[in-house]
Short mmCIF file of C-alpha atoms and ligand atoms in Angstrom, two decimals:
data_model
loop_
_atom_site.label_atom_id
_atom_site.label_comp_id
_atom_site.label_asym_id
_atom_site.label_seq_id
_atom_site.Cartn_x
_atom_site.Cartn_y
_atom_site.Cartn_z
CA UNK A 1335 -0.23 -0.44 -0.10
CA UNK A 1336 1.27 3.53 -1.27
CA UNK A 1337 -0.89 5.87 0.50
CA UNK A 1338 0.70 8.46 1.95
CA UNK A 1339 -1.96 10.58 4.69
CA UNK A 1340 -1.15 13.90 6.76
CA UNK A 1341 -1.44 12.40 10.37
CA UNK A 1342 -2.61 15.41 12.60
CA UNK A 1343 -1.60 13.87 15.47
CA UNK A 1344 2.27 13.18 14.16
CA UNK A 1345 1.55 16.40 11.40
CA UNK A 1346 3.15 14.46 9.14
CA UNK A 1347 2.37 12.60 5.54
CA UNK A 1348 2.98 8.97 7.30
CA UNK A 1349 2.29 5.34 5.00
CA UNK A 1350 -1.07 4.57 5.52
CA UNK A 1351 -1.04 0.80 6.97
CA UNK A 1352 -3.73 -1.05 8.20
CA UNK A 1353 -3.92 -2.33 11.70
CA UNK A 1354 -5.29 -6.13 10.68
CA UNK A 1355 -4.40 -6.56 6.86
CA UNK A 1356 -7.27 -6.67 3.95
CA UNK A 1357 -9.33 -4.53 6.14
CA UNK A 1358 -9.85 -0.78 7.04
CA UNK A 1359 -12.35 1.15 9.80
CA UNK A 1360 -12.94 4.53 9.44
CA UNK A 1361 -14.97 7.17 11.04
CA UNK A 1362 -16.24 10.52 10.83
CA UNK A 1363 -18.42 12.66 13.06
CA UNK A 1364 -21.38 13.45 10.92
CA UNK A 1365 -23.02 16.66 11.65
CA UNK A 1366 -25.54 17.76 14.15
CA UNK A 1367 -29.22 17.54 13.09
CA UNK A 1368 -31.31 21.22 13.18
CA UNK A 1369 -30.76 23.12 9.98
CA UNK A 1370 -30.95 22.05 6.35
CA UNK A 1371 -27.22 21.06 5.63
CA UNK A 1372 -24.59 23.47 3.56
CA UNK A 1373 -22.10 23.46 0.85
CA UNK A 1374 -19.56 22.97 3.99
CA UNK A 1375 -21.46 20.15 5.39
CA UNK A 1376 -20.35 18.34 1.75
CA UNK A 1377 -16.83 18.61 1.39
CA UNK A 1378 -15.60 16.15 4.73
CA UNK A 1379 -18.37 13.34 3.37
CA UNK A 1380 -17.32 13.96 -0.32
CA UNK A 1381 -13.47 13.56 0.87
CA UNK A 1382 -13.80 11.03 2.40
CA UNK A 1383 -16.51 8.97 0.05
CA UNK A 1384 -13.36 9.48 -2.46
CA UNK A 1385 -10.93 8.10 0.51
CA UNK A 1386 -13.06 5.21 0.73
CA UNK A 1387 -12.91 4.72 -2.76
CA UNK A 1388 -9.85 4.69 -3.19
CA UNK A 1389 -9.00 2.29 -0.26
CA UNK A 1390 -11.93 -0.37 -1.99
CA UNK A 1391 -10.32 0.61 -5.53
CA UNK A 1392 -7.06 -1.05 -3.79
CA UNK A 1393 -9.47 -3.97 -3.04
CA UNK A 1394 -9.49 -3.37 1.18
CA UNK A 1395 -12.65 -4.12 2.61
CA UNK A 1396 -13.61 -0.93 4.69
CA UNK A 1397 -15.83 -0.17 7.17
CA UNK A 1398 -17.15 3.13 6.61
CA UNK A 1399 -19.03 4.76 9.96
CA UNK A 1400 -20.78 7.96 10.23
CA UNK A 1401 -22.35 9.89 13.42
CA UNK A 1402 -26.07 11.05 13.76
CA UNK A 1403 -25.48 14.60 16.23
CA UNK A 1404 -29.75 13.95 17.40
CA UNK A 1405 -28.67 14.58 21.25
CA UNK A 1406 -25.69 16.82 23.32
CA UNK A 1407 -24.71 18.85 21.12
CA UNK A 1408 -25.45 22.38 22.68
CA UNK A 1409 -25.42 25.81 21.51
CA UNK A 1410 -22.31 26.74 23.27
CA UNK A 1411 -19.03 23.96 23.11
CA UNK A 1412 -18.43 24.67 26.24
CA UNK A 1413 -21.07 22.82 28.05
CA UNK A 1414 -23.44 25.52 28.43
CA UNK A 1415 -26.11 26.50 26.56
CA UNK A 1416 -29.44 25.04 24.99
CA UNK A 1417 -29.66 21.57 23.03
CA UNK A 1418 -28.82 22.40 19.29
CA UNK A 1419 -31.96 20.65 18.41
CA UNK A 1420 -34.26 21.00 21.28
CA UNK A 1421 -33.89 24.69 20.35
CA UNK A 1422 -34.77 24.23 16.92
CA UNK A 1423 -37.78 21.87 18.13
CA UNK A 1424 -39.28 24.85 20.38
CA UNK A 1425 -38.72 27.35 17.09
CA UNK A 1426 -41.01 24.57 15.05
CA UNK A 1427 -43.83 22.93 17.25
CA UNK A 1428 -42.43 19.75 16.23
CA UNK A 1429 -40.61 16.62 18.34
CA UNK A 1430 -36.90 16.98 18.92
CA UNK A 1431 -36.83 14.06 17.74
CA UNK A 1432 -39.61 14.92 14.47
CA UNK A 1433 -36.28 18.07 14.27
CA UNK A 1434 -34.14 15.16 14.38
CA UNK A 1435 -35.54 12.42 12.21
CA UNK A 1436 -36.19 15.56 8.94
CA UNK A 1437 -32.71 17.21 8.73
CA UNK A 1438 -31.18 13.59 8.51
CA UNK A 1439 -32.86 12.90 5.35
CA UNK A 1440 -32.31 16.37 4.10
CA UNK A 1441 -28.62 15.47 5.39
CA UNK A 1442 -28.83 11.69 3.58
CA UNK A 1443 -30.88 13.11 0.64
CA UNK A 1444 -27.99 15.55 -0.37
CA UNK A 1445 -25.55 12.59 0.18
CA UNK A 1446 -27.02 10.82 -2.26
CA UNK A 1447 -27.26 13.24 -5.06
CA UNK A 1448 -24.10 13.50 -3.83
CA UNK A 1449 -23.03 10.65 -4.86
CA UNK A 1450 -21.55 10.08 -2.18
CA UNK A 1451 -21.49 6.36 -0.82
CA UNK A 1452 -24.02 5.60 2.35
CA UNK A 1453 -22.46 4.81 5.29
CA UNK A 1454 -22.00 1.08 6.60
CA UNK A 1455 -23.44 2.22 9.57
CA UNK A 1456 -25.04 5.67 10.99
CA UNK A 1457 -25.14 5.29 13.97
CA UNK A 1458 -27.84 7.93 16.60
CA UNK A 1459 -26.10 9.55 19.52
CA UNK A 1460 -29.64 8.98 20.92
CA UNK A 1461 -29.57 5.20 20.44
CA UNK A 1462 -26.50 4.55 21.83
CA UNK A 1463 -27.35 5.84 25.70
CA UNK A 1464 -26.39 2.70 27.46
CA UNK A 1465 -22.77 2.96 25.72
CA UNK A 1466 -22.35 6.46 26.29
CA UNK A 1467 -22.70 5.85 30.07
CA UNK A 1468 -20.98 2.80 30.40
CA UNK A 1469 -18.08 4.51 29.03
CA UNK A 1470 -18.55 6.94 31.56
CA UNK A 1471 -18.80 4.91 34.50
CA UNK A 1472 -15.80 3.35 33.31
CA UNK A 1473 -13.97 7.48 33.18
CA UNK A 1474 -15.57 7.76 36.99
CA UNK A 1475 -13.94 4.37 38.32
CA UNK A 1476 -10.80 4.63 37.00
CA UNK A 1477 -10.60 8.68 39.19
CA UNK A 1478 -10.51 10.15 35.21
CA UNK A 1479 -14.33 11.48 35.55
CA UNK A 1480 -16.15 13.06 38.97
CA UNK A 1481 -20.24 14.09 39.50
CA UNK A 1482 -21.59 16.65 40.85
CA UNK A 1483 -24.87 17.68 40.99
CA UNK A 1484 -26.52 15.19 38.45
CA UNK A 1485 -23.68 16.06 35.65
CA UNK A 1486 -20.39 14.50 35.23
CA UNK A 1487 -17.45 15.87 34.26
CA UNK A 1488 -13.65 14.50 32.66
CA UNK A 1489 -11.01 15.26 35.07
CA UNK A 1490 -8.27 16.98 32.79
CA UNK A 1491 -5.65 17.16 35.19
CA UNK A 1492 -5.97 13.48 35.28
CA UNK A 1493 -4.88 12.91 31.95
CA UNK A 1494 -1.76 14.59 31.42
CA UNK A 1495 -1.54 13.60 27.03
CA UNK A 1496 -4.80 16.02 27.25
CA UNK A 1497 -3.82 18.53 24.39
CA UNK A 1498 -1.95 15.87 22.45
CA UNK A 1499 -3.74 16.12 18.76
CA UNK A 1500 -4.10 19.81 19.13
CA UNK A 1501 -1.14 20.99 20.43
CA UNK A 1502 -2.89 23.34 22.59
CA UNK A 1503 -1.35 23.95 26.03
CA UNK A 1504 -2.75 24.26 29.45
CA UNK A 1505 -3.59 28.28 28.63
CA UNK A 1506 -5.09 27.70 25.43
CA UNK A 1507 -6.61 24.84 26.46
CA UNK A 1508 -8.96 27.04 29.40
CA UNK A 1509 -9.47 29.45 26.40
CA UNK A 1510 -11.08 26.96 24.56
CA UNK A 1511 -13.43 26.57 27.92
CA UNK A 1512 -14.08 30.92 28.02
CA UNK A 1513 -17.67 31.43 29.00
CA UNK A 1514 -20.03 30.53 31.81
CA UNK A 1515 -17.06 28.45 34.17
CA UNK A 1516 -19.51 26.69 35.78
CA UNK A 1517 -18.15 25.98 39.36
CA UNK A 1518 -19.58 22.50 40.22
CA UNK A 1519 -15.84 22.40 37.54
CA UNK A 1520 -12.93 21.34 38.91
CA UNK A 1521 -11.25 22.61 36.41
CA UNK A 1522 -12.33 25.26 33.44
CA UNK A 1523 -10.89 22.76 31.26
CA UNK A 1524 -13.22 19.91 32.53
CA UNK A 1525 -15.52 18.71 30.32
CA UNK A 1526 -19.03 16.50 30.03
CA UNK A 1527 -19.59 13.44 29.75
CA UNK A 1528 -23.22 13.81 31.40
CA UNK A 1529 -25.97 16.39 32.43
CA UNK A 1530 -28.24 16.75 34.83
CA UNK A 1531 -31.12 17.38 33.21
CA UNK A 1532 -32.72 21.12 34.28
CA UNK A 1533 -37.28 21.21 34.93
CA UNK A 1534 -37.42 22.18 31.28
CA UNK A 1535 -35.03 20.25 29.06
CA UNK A 1536 -37.55 17.86 27.53
CA UNK A 1537 -33.93 14.83 26.13
CA UNK A 1538 -33.30 13.06 28.68
CA UNK A 1539 -33.19 9.27 29.96
CA UNK A 1540 -32.12 8.09 33.36
CA UNK A 1541 -28.80 6.91 35.07
CA UNK A 1542 -26.56 6.70 37.50
CA UNK A 1543 -26.36 10.31 38.13
CA UNK A 1544 -30.24 10.66 37.71
CA UNK A 1545 -32.14 12.17 34.74
CA UNK A 1546 -29.64 13.86 32.44
CA UNK A 1547 -28.22 13.38 29.20
CA UNK A 1548 -24.90 12.95 27.68
CA UNK A 1549 -22.47 15.33 26.71
CA UNK A 1550 -21.71 15.86 22.55
CA UNK A 1551 -18.06 14.13 22.69
CA UNK A 1552 -18.76 11.29 24.13
CA UNK A 1553 -20.96 9.64 21.57
CA UNK A 1554 -18.13 9.00 18.90
CA UNK A 1555 -15.84 8.30 21.06
CA UNK A 1556 -18.12 4.99 23.03
CA UNK A 1557 -19.91 4.46 18.50
CA UNK A 1558 -16.32 4.59 17.18
CA UNK A 1559 -14.79 2.19 19.67
CA UNK A 1560 -18.83 -0.30 19.88
CA UNK A 1561 -18.48 -0.69 16.17
CA UNK A 1562 -14.78 -0.46 14.83
CA UNK A 1563 -12.90 -2.03 18.17
CA UNK A 1564 -9.61 -0.77 19.51
CA UNK A 1565 -6.56 0.82 18.03
CA UNK A 1566 -9.19 1.26 14.61
CA UNK A 1567 -8.04 2.70 11.88
CA UNK A 1568 -8.75 6.54 10.28
CA UNK A 1569 -10.95 9.18 12.33
CA UNK A 1570 -12.43 12.18 9.89
CA UNK A 1571 -13.83 15.79 10.69
CA UNK A 1572 -13.25 18.70 9.80
CA UNK A 1573 -10.42 21.44 11.39
CA UNK A 1574 -13.18 22.89 13.23
CA UNK A 1575 -13.09 19.83 15.59
CA UNK A 1576 -9.74 18.98 16.71
CA UNK A 1577 -10.53 20.83 19.54
CA UNK A 1578 -12.16 20.51 21.84
CA UNK A 1579 -14.46 17.81 20.45
CA UNK A 1580 -11.92 14.83 18.66
CA UNK A 1581 -9.38 16.20 21.94
CA UNK A 1582 -11.81 14.67 24.27
CA UNK A 1583 -12.49 11.17 22.01
CA UNK A 1584 -9.50 10.53 22.59
CA UNK A 1585 -8.85 11.45 25.97
CA UNK A 1586 -12.25 9.65 27.18
CA UNK A 1587 -11.53 6.13 25.17
CA UNK A 1588 -7.81 6.40 25.98
CA UNK A 1589 -8.33 7.27 29.82
CA UNK A 1590 -11.11 4.62 29.98
CA UNK A 1591 -8.12 1.66 28.89
CA UNK A 1592 -9.02 1.79 25.07
CA UNK A 1593 -6.34 2.15 22.19
CA UNK A 1594 -8.24 4.85 19.76
CA UNK A 1595 -7.70 5.80 16.17
CA UNK A 1596 -3.99 5.60 14.78
CA UNK A 1597 -4.68 8.40 11.76
CA UNK A 1598 -6.43 11.84 12.30
CA UNK A 1599 -7.74 13.37 8.86
CA UNK A 1600 -8.82 17.31 9.07
CA UNK A 1601 -10.69 18.68 5.93
CA UNK A 1602 -10.44 22.28 6.33
CA UNK A 1603 -13.36 24.52 6.31
CA UNK A 1604 -15.27 25.51 2.58
CA UNK A 1605 -15.30 29.45 3.31
CA UNK A 1606 -18.39 32.63 2.38
CA UNK A 1607 -17.09 35.55 1.86
CA UNK A 1608 -13.71 34.47 3.25
CA UNK A 1609 -15.26 33.60 6.83
CA UNK A 1610 -16.03 29.50 7.68
CA UNK A 1611 -19.29 28.91 6.07
CA UNK A 1612 -21.27 28.56 9.23
CA UNK A 1613 -24.93 27.26 10.47
CA UNK A 1614 -24.74 29.38 13.51
CA UNK A 1615 -23.88 32.68 11.72
CA UNK A 1616 -26.04 31.98 8.68
CA UNK A 1617 -23.12 32.65 6.48
CA UNK A 1618 -24.00 30.18 4.97
CA UNK A 1619 -25.08 28.82 0.76
CA UNK A 1620 -27.79 25.95 1.03
CA UNK A 1621 -26.77 22.76 -0.46
CA UNK A 1622 -30.05 21.51 -1.64
CA UNK A 1623 -30.30 24.64 -3.62
CA UNK A 1624 -27.34 24.25 -5.03
CA UNK A 1625 -27.75 20.97 -6.01
CA UNK A 1626 -31.45 21.95 -7.43
CA UNK A 1627 -29.85 24.21 -8.99
CA UNK A 1628 -27.53 22.54 -10.32
CA UNK A 1629 -25.95 19.34 -11.39
CA UNK A 1630 -25.27 17.74 -8.29
CA UNK A 1631 -22.04 16.13 -10.36
CA UNK A 1632 -20.87 19.62 -11.60
CA UNK A 1633 -21.20 20.62 -7.24
CA UNK A 1634 -18.67 17.29 -6.62
CA UNK A 1635 -16.80 18.31 -9.18
CA UNK A 1636 -16.33 21.22 -7.53
CA UNK A 1637 -15.75 20.39 -4.09
CA UNK A 1638 -12.41 18.01 -5.61
CA UNK A 1639 -10.94 20.16 -6.69
CA UNK A 1640 -8.79 21.45 -4.45
CA UNK A 1641 -7.46 20.25 -2.17
CA UNK A 1642 -8.63 18.58 0.66
CA UNK A 1643 -6.27 20.71 3.80
CA UNK A 1644 -7.01 23.97 2.05
CA UNK A 1645 -9.68 26.43 2.74
CA UNK A 1646 -12.26 26.59 -0.57
CA UNK A 1647 -13.28 30.01 -0.58
CA UNK A 1648 -17.32 29.68 -2.66
CA UNK A 1649 -17.82 31.82 -5.09
CA UNK A 1650 -20.27 31.95 -8.01
CA UNK A 1651 -17.54 32.02 -11.13
CA UNK A 1652 -15.47 29.33 -9.65
CA UNK A 1653 -18.41 27.00 -9.76
CA UNK A 1654 -18.84 27.89 -13.65
CA UNK A 1655 -15.10 26.93 -14.38
CA UNK A 1656 -15.83 23.89 -12.46
CA UNK A 1657 -18.99 23.18 -14.81
CA UNK A 1658 -16.94 23.56 -18.13
CA UNK A 1659 -14.83 21.55 -16.83
CA UNK A 1660 -16.63 19.08 -15.64
CA UNK A 1661 -18.86 19.39 -19.13
CA UNK A 1662 -15.22 18.51 -20.77
CA UNK A 1663 -14.37 15.32 -19.40
CA UNK A 1664 -17.89 14.25 -19.48
CA UNK A 1665 -18.30 15.00 -23.03
CA UNK A 1666 -15.51 12.79 -23.97
CA UNK A 1667 -16.37 10.19 -21.82
CA UNK A 1668 -20.05 9.85 -23.65
CA UNK A 1669 -18.05 9.78 -26.89
CA UNK A 1670 -16.20 7.01 -26.04
CA UNK A 1671 -19.03 4.99 -25.16
CA UNK A 1672 -20.88 6.48 -28.66
CA UNK A 1673 -18.03 5.29 -30.34
CA UNK A 1674 -17.97 2.42 -28.60
CA UNK A 1675 -20.60 1.11 -30.49
CA UNK A 1676 -19.17 1.30 -33.97
CA UNK A 1677 -15.34 0.66 -33.41
CA UNK A 1678 -13.52 -2.42 -34.46
CA UNK A 1679 -11.27 -4.38 -33.08
CA UNK A 1680 -7.25 -2.87 -32.56
CA UNK A 1681 -5.31 -0.37 -30.59
CA UNK A 1682 -4.55 2.57 -30.70
CA UNK A 1683 -0.62 3.14 -29.20
CA UNK A 1684 -0.81 7.27 -29.05
CA UNK A 1685 -4.26 6.74 -26.38
CA UNK A 1686 -2.58 3.28 -24.66
CA UNK A 1687 0.07 5.36 -23.77
CA UNK A 1688 -1.89 8.15 -23.28
CA UNK A 1689 -3.57 5.58 -20.38
CA UNK A 1690 -0.64 4.69 -18.74
CA UNK A 1691 0.72 7.85 -18.21
CA UNK A 1692 -2.48 8.82 -16.96
CA UNK A 1693 -3.25 5.53 -14.58
CA UNK A 1694 0.12 6.31 -13.32
CA UNK A 1695 -0.41 10.36 -12.47
CA UNK A 1696 -4.08 9.56 -11.37
CA UNK A 1697 -2.21 7.25 -8.17
CA UNK A 1698 0.81 8.57 -7.61
CA UNK A 1699 -2.34 12.37 -6.90
CA UNK A 1700 -3.68 10.43 -4.82
CA UNK A 1701 -1.55 8.32 -2.78
CA UNK A 1702 -0.04 11.61 -1.83
CA UNK A 1703 -2.49 12.60 0.65
CA UNK A 1704 -5.76 12.31 -1.44
CA UNK A 1705 -4.32 14.88 -4.26
CA UNK A 1706 -7.90 14.95 -5.56
CA UNK A 1707 -6.89 18.19 -7.76
CA UNK A 1708 -4.26 15.85 -9.49
CA UNK A 1709 -6.06 13.35 -10.54
CA UNK A 1710 -8.52 15.49 -11.81
CA UNK A 1711 -5.54 17.42 -13.57
CA UNK A 1712 -3.91 13.90 -14.89
CA UNK A 1713 -7.63 13.53 -16.36
CA UNK A 1714 -7.73 17.13 -17.89
CA UNK A 1715 -3.17 16.33 -19.32
CA UNK A 1716 -4.78 12.95 -21.21
CA UNK A 1717 -7.63 14.83 -23.27
CA UNK A 1718 -6.01 15.63 -26.33
CA UNK A 1719 -4.39 12.72 -26.72
CA UNK A 1720 -8.01 11.20 -26.26
CA UNK A 1721 -9.72 14.09 -28.68
CA UNK A 1722 -7.04 12.79 -30.78
CA UNK A 1723 -7.67 9.45 -30.54
CA UNK A 1724 -11.61 9.58 -31.26
CA UNK A 1725 -11.37 11.52 -34.47
CA UNK A 1726 -8.94 8.69 -35.61
CA UNK A 1727 -11.38 6.07 -35.01
CA UNK A 1728 -9.28 4.15 -32.45
CA UNK A 1729 -9.64 0.49 -32.59
CA UNK A 1730 -12.34 -1.33 -29.53
CA UNK A 1731 -10.21 -2.77 -27.15
CA UNK A 1732 -8.18 0.94 -26.98
CA UNK A 1733 -11.65 2.50 -26.09
CA UNK A 1734 -12.73 -0.21 -24.43
CA UNK A 1735 -9.74 0.36 -21.61
CA UNK A 1736 -10.13 3.98 -22.45
CA UNK A 1737 -14.17 3.74 -20.98
CA UNK A 1738 -12.61 1.05 -18.22
CA UNK A 1739 -10.44 3.84 -16.62
CA UNK A 1740 -13.29 6.42 -17.03
CA UNK A 1741 -15.58 4.26 -14.89
CA UNK A 1742 -13.53 2.54 -12.52
CA UNK A 1743 -11.31 5.82 -11.16
CA UNK A 1744 -13.95 8.29 -13.04
CA UNK A 1745 -16.77 7.38 -11.49
CA UNK A 1746 -15.53 4.35 -9.53
CA UNK A 1747 -13.18 6.20 -7.33
CA UNK A 1748 -13.58 10.08 -8.12
CA UNK A 1749 -17.63 9.19 -8.00
CA UNK A 1750 -18.10 11.76 -11.01
CA UNK A 1751 -19.66 9.97 -13.45
CA UNK A 1752 -23.03 7.75 -11.86
CA UNK A 1753 -25.06 5.87 -14.51
CA UNK A 1754 -28.17 9.09 -13.97
CA UNK A 1755 -25.26 11.29 -15.44
CA UNK A 1756 -23.96 8.82 -18.42
CA UNK A 1757 -27.66 8.32 -19.32
CA UNK A 1758 -29.41 11.28 -18.89
CA UNK A 1759 -31.42 12.12 -21.97
CA UNK A 1760 -31.05 14.97 -22.84
CA UNK A 1761 -33.38 17.18 -24.79
CA UNK A 1762 -36.49 15.47 -22.70
CA UNK A 1763 -39.81 15.11 -23.90
CA UNK A 1764 -39.18 16.16 -26.63
CA UNK A 1765 -36.51 13.33 -27.39
CA UNK A 1766 -38.59 11.01 -25.88
CA UNK A 1767 -41.62 11.80 -28.28
CA UNK A 1768 -39.10 11.91 -31.27
CA UNK A 1769 -38.19 8.34 -30.39
CA UNK A 1770 -41.45 7.88 -30.11
CA UNK A 1771 -42.26 8.78 -33.64
CA UNK A 1772 -39.40 6.34 -35.35
CA UNK A 1773 -40.54 3.05 -33.30
CA UNK A 1774 -44.78 4.40 -34.13
CA UNK A 1775 -42.63 4.29 -37.40
CA UNK A 1776 -40.82 0.73 -37.59
CA UNK A 1777 -44.32 -1.08 -36.48
CA UNK A 1778 -45.86 0.50 -39.29
CA UNK A 1779 -43.33 -0.74 -41.81
CA UNK A 1780 -43.67 -3.97 -39.40
CA UNK A 1781 -47.23 -4.69 -40.28
CA UNK A 1782 -46.09 -4.12 -43.92
CA UNK A 1783 -43.66 -6.75 -43.95
CA UNK A 1784 -41.27 -4.46 -45.16
CA UNK A 1785 -38.77 -6.01 -42.73
CA UNK A 1786 -35.85 -4.30 -44.74
CA UNK A 1787 -37.08 -1.21 -43.91
CA UNK A 1788 -37.74 -2.10 -39.88
CA UNK A 1789 -34.81 -3.20 -39.46
CA UNK A 1790 -32.44 -0.51 -40.67
CA UNK A 1791 -34.81 2.13 -38.54
CA UNK A 1792 -34.09 -0.65 -35.67
CA UNK A 1793 -29.99 -0.22 -36.45
CA UNK A 1794 -29.60 3.49 -37.19
CA UNK A 1795 -31.05 3.29 -33.85
CA UNK A 1796 -28.71 1.16 -32.20
CA UNK A 1797 -26.14 3.38 -33.71
CA UNK A 1798 -27.33 6.65 -31.78
CA UNK A 1799 -27.36 4.12 -28.77
CA UNK A 1800 -30.60 3.53 -28.16
CA UNK A 1801 -31.22 0.28 -28.09
CA UNK A 1802 -34.46 -1.12 -28.88
CA UNK A 1803 -35.91 -3.80 -27.33
CA UNK A 1804 -39.46 -6.36 -28.08
CA UNK A 1805 -41.66 -6.85 -25.32
CA UNK A 1806 -45.14 -8.31 -24.81
CA UNK A 1807 -45.86 -4.85 -23.91
CA UNK A 1808 -44.81 -3.40 -27.26
CA UNK A 1809 -40.94 -1.64 -27.69
CA UNK A 1810 -38.68 -0.14 -25.59
CA UNK A 1811 -36.72 1.86 -25.03
CA UNK A 1812 -32.92 3.12 -23.48
CA UNK A 1813 -30.20 5.04 -24.03
CA UNK A 1814 -26.99 3.19 -23.82
CA UNK A 1815 -25.13 6.22 -24.12
N1 ATP B 3078 -17.61 26.19 6.24
C1 ATP B 3078 -17.12 24.39 6.79
N2 ATP B 3078 -16.38 23.39 6.09
C2 ATP B 3078 -16.32 22.41 5.98
N3 ATP B 3078 -17.23 21.03 6.86
C3 ATP B 3078 -17.80 22.20 7.68
C4 ATP B 3078 -18.13 23.26 7.88
N4 ATP B 3078 -19.08 23.45 8.71
C5 ATP B 3078 -19.40 22.59 9.52
N5 ATP B 3078 -18.20 21.76 8.96
C6 ATP B 3078 -17.80 20.42 9.49
O1 ATP B 3078 -19.60 19.64 8.90
C7 ATP B 3078 -19.68 18.75 10.52
C8 ATP B 3078 -20.49 18.54 11.01
O2 ATP B 3078 -21.11 20.13 12.20
P1 ATP B 3078 -21.82 20.73 12.36
O3 ATP B 3078 -23.33 20.42 12.42
O4 ATP B 3078 -21.18 19.02 14.17
O5 ATP B 3078 -21.93 21.50 13.22
P2 ATP B 3078 -21.56 23.05 12.33
O6 ATP B 3078 -22.65 22.80 10.93
O7 ATP B 3078 -20.11 23.21 11.94
O8 ATP B 3078 -21.96 24.32 13.40
P3 ATP B 3078 -21.81 25.83 12.49
O9 ATP B 3078 -22.47 25.90 11.02
O10 ATP B 3078 -22.83 26.80 12.60
O11 ATP B 3078 -20.46 26.01 12.59
C9 ATP B 3078 -17.74 18.91 11.17
O12 ATP B 3078 -17.96 17.76 10.48
C10 ATP B 3078 -17.54 20.22 10.76
O13 ATP B 3078 -16.56 20.11 11.29
ZN1 ZN B 3079 -17.35 13.59 16.69
#
């Protein structure tokens, strides 16, 4: 395995070696489902989707867990404020779980449109309360957590390694705990594992410490360990989660005696007007609007055109440029598929050579810390040679190989060419109507026993990639280009 990944924990690129040969366990922090996803929410899922697809392409088996936070994420990261979902529920006059359900599906729908493979497991925090209580109990037993007035806090002073992921020193950790430091905490850096529920708090469960709800960080430690086991391979998320969220996840798991994630991969932010796109500030582009107004693959292509560790400042001009680039690649892929129908056997030397280069450059790019812009660039370098070969009416063997490379790398790994896009019926109702007209003509020719004409119509359609099948219900057609 030649993949090098930048590991936030060691602050360097490292060769990726799975803990168990042949298998990869990967956990990515998912959304807190209290509002419509924005474009920023799509970046992580798309980037980690390509990582997952690249690992699958190497023949590895991947278990990919991406959680849904439906409880415990407060409006203030420093353990204060209201539960984000409960707050939204009051505004929308819904049950908190109705809010969670509504926005979970909005998120999943957007991910489907973006051709993001569904996770192997999408665990919900509210469905894993016993696991979170158990981990909290283990931490109390080991002296790394304490109960106060029905809430439980992690005792940061008992865990010297706290700070190793973010590199934050003592003062900087305190700064993270800024506002309204609760008097019941021994140390301002301590963070909640369990919170006692105020009388008006709706989302509450029984626990050994009375009725309450889990802290935000504990769900990810509990659920990743449950589904991926000790010392699992990759943990991902946005860089805003490095501190405190991921720092706390590590402390909770390791202080309880578990080996935790080995590679920490963090993607950078999508910006709007130079500021982080964020729900809480309203500085955002709603993902659904973008997907309705644009071919979702253009949005995916746009996200992959920058390296995941760089910021991506969203502009309409940038999206427009991505559309042009994407359509050039898609057009070339479609033309390969179209010419395949009529191609004669044989190889095209220059195309073969260009394919060798593309495959080598593509692998090198993705193995270098998932350099998707470089991998996409390899396709653009390939285009002139491909277009020349198409103009030359290249032989079928080479065209088949070109098609395979588009299918396996362009769709299989980058996820840019789902069947939906390849088979899009450009022209919609008019095209449908015209094809139906030709099929009706063919039917008439057959009734008049003019089989030469009916076969000729069918043949000409098939040259255009329209495949006609005679069924009991009459002729059916589909476009294969
Ligand atoms: N602008 C952004 N660019 C990239 N990733 C983002 C952006 N905003 C949020 N994320 C990522 O989306 C995931 C889910 O975020 P979450 O729903 O928990 O809160 P949030 O949306 O970040 O809240 P807010 O938008 O108010 O900052 C996290 O991994 C986070 O890093
Ligand atoms: Zn998490």
